[in-house]
Coordinates of C-alpha atoms in Angstrom, one line a residue:
M1 CA 0.2 -0.1 0.1
T2 CA 1.0 3.5 -1.2
T3 CA 0.3 7.0 0.6
T4 CA 1.1 8.5 -3.2
P5 CA 1.5 7.0 -6.6
A6 CA 5.7 7.5 -6.1
Q7 CA 6.3 5.8 -2.8
H8 CA 5.3 2.1 -2.2
V9 CA 5.0 1.3 1.3
P10 CA 4.4 -1.9 2.5
V11 CA 1.7 -2.7 4.8
L12 CA 2.4 -4.2 8.6
L13 CA 5.7 -4.7 6.8
E14 CA 7.3 -5.6 10.2
E15 CA 4.8 -7.8 11.6
S16 CA 4.6 -9.9 7.6
I17 CA 8.2 -10.7 7.8
E18 CA 8.0 -12.0 11.4
A19 CA 5.1 -13.5 11.3
L20 CA 7.9 -15.5 8.5
A21 CA 10.2 -16.8 10.9
I22 CA 12.4 -16.8 7.2
R23 CA 15.6 -18.9 7.2
P24 CA 18.4 -18.0 5.0
D25 CA 18.1 -21.3 3.0
G26 CA 14.6 -21.6 3.2
T27 CA 12.1 -21.4 0.2
Y28 CA 9.3 -18.6 0.2
I29 CA 6.4 -17.2 -1.9
D30 CA 5.1 -13.4 -2.0
A31 CA 1.5 -14.6 -3.9
T32 CA 1.1 -10.8 -4.1
F33 CA 4.4 -9.1 -4.8
G34 CA 2.4 -5.1 -5.6
R35 CA 5.4 -3.1 -6.0
G36 CA 7.4 -5.7 -4.5
G37 CA 8.1 -4.1 -0.9
H38 CA 7.5 -7.3 0.5
S39 CA 8.7 -9.4 -1.2
R40 CA 12.4 -7.2 -1.1
A41 CA 11.8 -7.4 3.2
I42 CA 12.1 -11.0 2.5
L43 CA 15.0 -11.8 -0.2
S44 CA 17.4 -8.9 2.7
Q45 CA 17.1 -11.7 4.4
L46 CA 17.9 -14.9 2.2
G47 CA 20.7 -16.6 2.1
A48 CA 22.5 -18.5 0.1
G49 CA 20.2 -21.2 -1.2
G50 CA 16.9 -19.4 -0.2
R51 CA 14.8 -18.3 -2.9
L52 CA 11.6 -16.6 -3.7
Y53 CA 9.0 -17.3 -5.8
S54 CA 6.5 -13.5 -6.0
F55 CA 3.2 -13.8 -7.9
D56 CA 1.0 -11.3 -9.5
R57 CA -1.6 -10.7 -12.4
D58 CA -0.9 -7.0 -12.9
P59 CA 1.5 -6.4 -15.7
R60 CA 2.2 -3.1 -14.0
A61 CA 3.5 -5.6 -11.5
A62 CA 5.2 -7.5 -14.1
Q63 CA 7.3 -4.4 -14.7
A64 CA 8.6 -3.4 -11.5
A65 CA 9.7 -7.5 -10.3
S66 CA 12.5 -6.4 -13.6
E67 CA 14.3 -4.4 -11.3
L68 CA 15.0 -7.8 -9.5
A69 CA 15.7 -10.1 -12.4
D70 CA 18.9 -10.2 -11.7
N71 CA 18.3 -11.4 -7.9
P72 CA 19.2 -14.8 -8.3
H73 CA 17.1 -16.2 -5.5
F74 CA 14.2 -14.6 -7.3
R75 CA 11.4 -15.4 -9.4
F76 CA 8.5 -13.5 -10.2
I77 CA 5.7 -15.7 -12.1
Q78 CA 2.4 -13.5 -13.9
A79 CA 0.2 -15.4 -12.7
P80 CA -2.6 -15.1 -9.9
F81 CA -2.5 -16.2 -7.1
S82 CA -5.7 -19.2 -7.2
T83 CA -3.0 -21.5 -9.3
L84 CA -0.2 -21.3 -6.7
A85 CA -1.2 -25.4 -6.7
E86 CA 0.2 -25.6 -10.5
V87 CA 3.1 -24.1 -10.5
A88 CA 4.3 -25.7 -6.6
Q89 CA 4.0 -29.1 -8.6
R90 CA 5.4 -28.0 -11.4
E91 CA 8.7 -26.4 -10.0
Q92 CA 8.1 -29.2 -7.3
L93 CA 7.8 -26.9 -4.6
T94 CA 4.5 -29.1 -3.3
G95 CA 5.0 -29.8 0.6
Q96 CA 8.4 -27.8 0.6
V97 CA 7.5 -24.3 1.0
D98 CA 9.1 -22.7 4.3
G99 CA 6.6 -19.4 4.4
I100 CA 3.6 -18.4 2.1
L101 CA 2.8 -13.8 2.4
F102 CA -1.0 -12.8 1.1
D103 CA -1.0 -8.9 1.0
L104 CA -5.2 -9.7 -0.3
G105 CA -7.6 -6.8 -2.7
V106 CA -6.2 -3.7 -4.3
S107 CA -3.1 -2.0 -3.8
S108 CA -2.4 1.9 -3.7
P109 CA -0.9 1.9 -7.5
Q110 CA -3.8 0.1 -8.7
L111 CA -5.5 3.1 -6.8
D112 CA -4.0 5.7 -8.2
D113 CA -3.9 5.1 -11.4
A114 CA -6.3 6.8 -12.9
E115 CA -6.1 4.9 -15.5
R116 CA -7.3 1.5 -13.7
G117 CA -10.7 3.2 -13.0
F118 CA -10.4 1.4 -9.0
S119 CA -10.8 4.7 -7.6
F120 CA -13.9 7.3 -7.4
M121 CA -11.5 9.6 -6.0
R122 CA -10.3 10.4 -9.6
D123 CA -12.3 10.3 -13.2
G124 CA -11.3 7.3 -14.9
P125 CA -12.2 4.7 -17.9
L126 CA -14.3 2.6 -15.6
D127 CA -12.1 -1.0 -15.7
M128 CA -11.2 -2.9 -12.9
R129 CA -9.4 -5.5 -14.0
M130 CA -6.8 -6.5 -12.0
N131 CA -5.3 -7.3 -15.5
P132 CA -6.1 -5.4 -17.8
E133 CA -6.1 -8.1 -20.5
Q134 CA -8.1 -10.7 -19.5
G135 CA -11.6 -10.5 -18.6
I136 CA -14.6 -8.7 -18.6
S137 CA -14.9 -5.0 -17.4
A138 CA -16.1 -2.9 -15.0
S139 CA -17.9 -1.2 -17.3
E140 CA -18.9 -4.1 -19.4
W141 CA -20.1 -6.1 -16.6
I142 CA -22.6 -2.8 -15.5
N143 CA -24.2 -2.4 -18.7
T144 CA -25.6 -6.0 -19.2
A145 CA -25.9 -7.1 -15.9
S146 CA -29.6 -8.1 -14.4
M147 CA -31.0 -5.9 -11.9
D148 CA -30.5 -9.1 -9.6
D149 CA -26.7 -9.7 -10.5
M150 CA -26.0 -6.2 -10.0
V151 CA -28.4 -6.5 -6.2
Y152 CA -27.1 -10.0 -5.8
V153 CA -23.6 -8.8 -5.6
F154 CA -23.9 -4.9 -4.3
K155 CA -25.4 -6.6 -1.0
H156 CA -22.9 -10.3 -1.5
Y157 CA -19.6 -8.0 -1.7
G158 CA -20.4 -4.4 -0.9
E159 CA -22.9 -5.3 2.1
E160 CA -24.8 -1.7 0.4
R161 CA -27.8 -1.7 2.2
Y162 CA -29.8 0.4 -1.3
A163 CA -28.3 -2.2 -3.5
R164 CA -32.2 -2.4 -4.9
R165 CA -32.0 1.3 -5.4
I166 CA -28.8 1.6 -6.8
A167 CA -29.5 -1.4 -9.7
R168 CA -32.3 0.4 -10.5
A169 CA -31.0 3.4 -11.1
I170 CA -27.9 2.1 -13.5
E171 CA -30.7 0.1 -15.5
H172 CA -32.8 3.6 -16.2
D173 CA -29.5 5.4 -16.7
R174 CA -27.7 2.9 -18.9
K175 CA -30.2 2.7 -21.8
D176 CA -29.3 5.6 -23.2
N177 CA -26.1 6.7 -21.5
P178 CA -23.6 3.8 -21.2
F179 CA -21.5 3.7 -17.6
T180 CA -18.0 3.8 -19.7
R181 CA -16.3 6.6 -16.5
T182 CA -15.7 6.1 -13.1
A183 CA -16.9 9.7 -11.5
Q184 CA -20.2 9.5 -13.9
L185 CA -20.6 6.0 -11.9
A186 CA -19.8 7.7 -8.9
G187 CA -21.7 10.7 -9.8
M188 CA -25.0 8.8 -10.3
I189 CA -24.6 6.3 -6.6
A190 CA -24.1 9.7 -5.1
R191 CA -27.0 11.3 -6.7
V192 CA -29.5 8.3 -5.6
S193 CA -28.1 7.9 -2.1
P194 CA -30.9 8.8 0.5
V195 CA -28.1 8.7 2.9
K196 CA -25.2 10.1 3.1
E197 CA -22.7 8.9 5.5
K198 CA -20.3 11.0 7.6
H199 CA -16.0 11.0 5.9
K200 CA -17.6 7.5 3.4
H201 CA -18.2 8.4 0.3
P202 CA -21.7 6.9 -0.8
A203 CA -20.1 4.8 -3.8
T204 CA -17.4 3.4 -1.9
R205 CA -19.0 -0.2 -1.4
V206 CA -20.5 -0.2 -4.5
F207 CA -17.1 0.0 -6.4
Q208 CA -15.5 -2.3 -4.0
A209 CA -18.7 -4.9 -4.7
I210 CA -17.7 -4.7 -8.3
R211 CA -14.4 -4.7 -8.1
I212 CA -14.2 -8.2 -6.4
H213 CA -16.5 -9.2 -8.8
V214 CA -15.4 -8.5 -11.2
N215 CA -11.5 -10.0 -10.3
Q216 CA -13.6 -12.8 -8.4
E217 CA -10.7 -12.1 -5.6
L218 CA -13.1 -14.1 -2.6
E219 CA -13.1 -17.0 -5.0
E220 CA -9.1 -16.3 -6.1
A221 CA -8.4 -15.9 -2.2
E222 CA -9.7 -19.3 -1.0
A223 CA -8.9 -21.4 -3.5
A224 CA -5.4 -20.0 -3.0
L225 CA -5.6 -20.5 0.7
Q226 CA -5.8 -24.1 0.4
A227 CA -4.1 -24.6 -2.5
A228 CA -1.4 -23.0 -0.1
V229 CA -1.6 -25.8 2.2
G230 CA -0.5 -28.2 0.9
I231 CA 2.6 -26.8 -0.5
L232 CA 3.7 -26.0 2.8
V233 CA 6.6 -27.3 4.6
P234 CA 5.1 -29.4 8.3
G235 CA 6.2 -25.9 10.8
G236 CA 5.8 -23.7 7.8
R237 CA 3.9 -20.3 8.1
L238 CA 1.0 -18.6 6.2
A239 CA 0.6 -15.2 6.9
V240 CA -2.4 -13.6 5.7
I241 CA -2.9 -9.7 5.1
S242 CA -6.8 -8.3 5.0
F243 CA -7.9 -5.1 4.0
H244 CA -12.4 -4.9 4.4
S245 CA -13.7 -7.8 7.1
L246 CA -15.5 -10.0 3.6
E247 CA -11.5 -10.7 3.2
D248 CA -10.5 -11.2 7.1
R249 CA -13.9 -13.3 7.2
L250 CA -13.1 -15.3 5.0
V251 CA -9.6 -15.7 6.2
K252 CA -10.0 -16.2 9.7
R253 CA -12.4 -19.1 8.9
F254 CA -10.4 -20.9 6.4
I255 CA -7.8 -21.1 9.7
R256 CA -10.3 -21.7 12.1
K257 CA -12.0 -24.7 9.6
E258 CA -8.3 -26.6 9.3
S259 CA -7.3 -26.1 12.5
E260 CA -10.3 -27.1 14.2
G261 CA -10.3 -31.1 12.4
A262 CA -13.5 -32.3 11.0
Q263 CA -16.8 -31.5 13.5
P264 CA -18.5 -34.9 14.0
P265 CA -22.5 -35.1 14.4
A266 CA -23.9 -34.2 17.8
G267 CA -23.7 -37.0 19.8
L268 CA -21.3 -39.3 18.2
P269 CA -18.9 -40.2 20.3
V270 CA -15.2 -38.3 18.6
T271 CA -12.2 -38.9 20.2
E272 CA -9.9 -35.3 20.4
E273 CA -7.5 -37.3 19.1
E274 CA -9.6 -38.6 15.7
R275 CA -11.2 -35.1 15.5
L276 CA -8.1 -33.8 15.2
K277 CA -6.3 -36.0 13.1
D278 CA -6.6 -34.1 9.3
C279 CA -6.1 -30.7 11.6
T280 CA -3.7 -28.9 8.8
L281 CA -3.1 -25.4 10.5
K282 CA -2.8 -23.9 14.4
P283 CA -3.6 -20.8 14.9
L284 CA -0.6 -18.9 16.3
S285 CA -1.6 -15.4 17.0
R286 CA -5.0 -13.5 16.8
A287 CA -5.6 -10.8 14.2
I288 CA -2.7 -8.5 14.3
K289 CA -3.6 -4.5 13.8
P290 CA -1.3 -1.9 12.4
G291 CA 0.0 0.6 15.3
K292 CA -1.2 4.5 15.3
G293 CA 2.9 5.2 13.7
E294 CA 1.9 3.0 11.1
V295 CA -1.9 4.7 10.4
Q296 CA -0.3 8.2 10.7
R297 CA 2.7 7.1 8.2
N298 CA 0.1 5.6 6.0
P299 CA -4.3 5.9 6.7
R300 CA -5.1 3.2 4.4
S301 CA -3.4 0.9 6.7
R302 CA -6.0 1.5 9.2
S303 CA -8.7 -1.2 8.1
S304 CA -5.7 -4.0 7.6
V305 CA -4.9 -7.0 9.8
L306 CA -2.9 -9.8 9.6
R307 CA -3.8 -13.6 10.9
I308 CA -0.4 -16.0 11.1
A309 CA -0.5 -19.3 10.9
E310 CA 1.7 -23.2 10.7
R311 CA 1.4 -26.0 9.0
L312 CA 1.2 -29.0 11.5
P313 CA 2.6 -32.3 11.0

């Protein structure tokens, strides 16, 4: 995450690097390279035998990663992190990775670039794709989606209480004036929203919902987390940074499920050993949040949450 387009400020950097318990000769994965802040910190702790594989589907991230191309310990893979299992199998990493870091959601460089269409604060093309070369844009979706689909997305991914009112206005306006710009959509949402929250633009939840849907962010995260379990070596660390309640809820539930084992039907006599035999993860801490100093330096970090777990034998 960044406070300005020019300066990259990784969120919860010290906490996430400490969470990985990096060994100089270990193998690590940064599943979300972004602009490389976390990857550079990991590389700084690796020795001669250490390796880092970094993923990102954003072409701009691939450009930033090219600066590290000469580092013999570094490998960049331009792909969504949902391909973790496939890449791990190809690279013979299954069960061999000492730590995996996820920094979920949209990055500040993406938000700060108006041409990417992620933010309603700067007018730009209504795109929102993590990889602008793949999938349908936010504009394509918003101009063709059914009323019911829009209502579901706005409610499910944005927790927007005026979802139907906004979807109805979109359906009405797009007939004569299709939505192509972020300011156009944000302005319409502001116009039809009956309640204005203090310090929050009326379009915040809808923009989040569209972005999550267009990029299939929660589905991607769920697939990647499941893959991570099979990639980690026993004792390996999983560290996940999330930025909104939907992401954090998904991560929290995943770690809980993998650490509590199968829940038998009520009344069925099952020993604790039997119940826990299929557990794959052990939580290592409660949710970790940035300190006041970090939030002051980088206000966008205020909603970030770090959760850590360790792979069981």
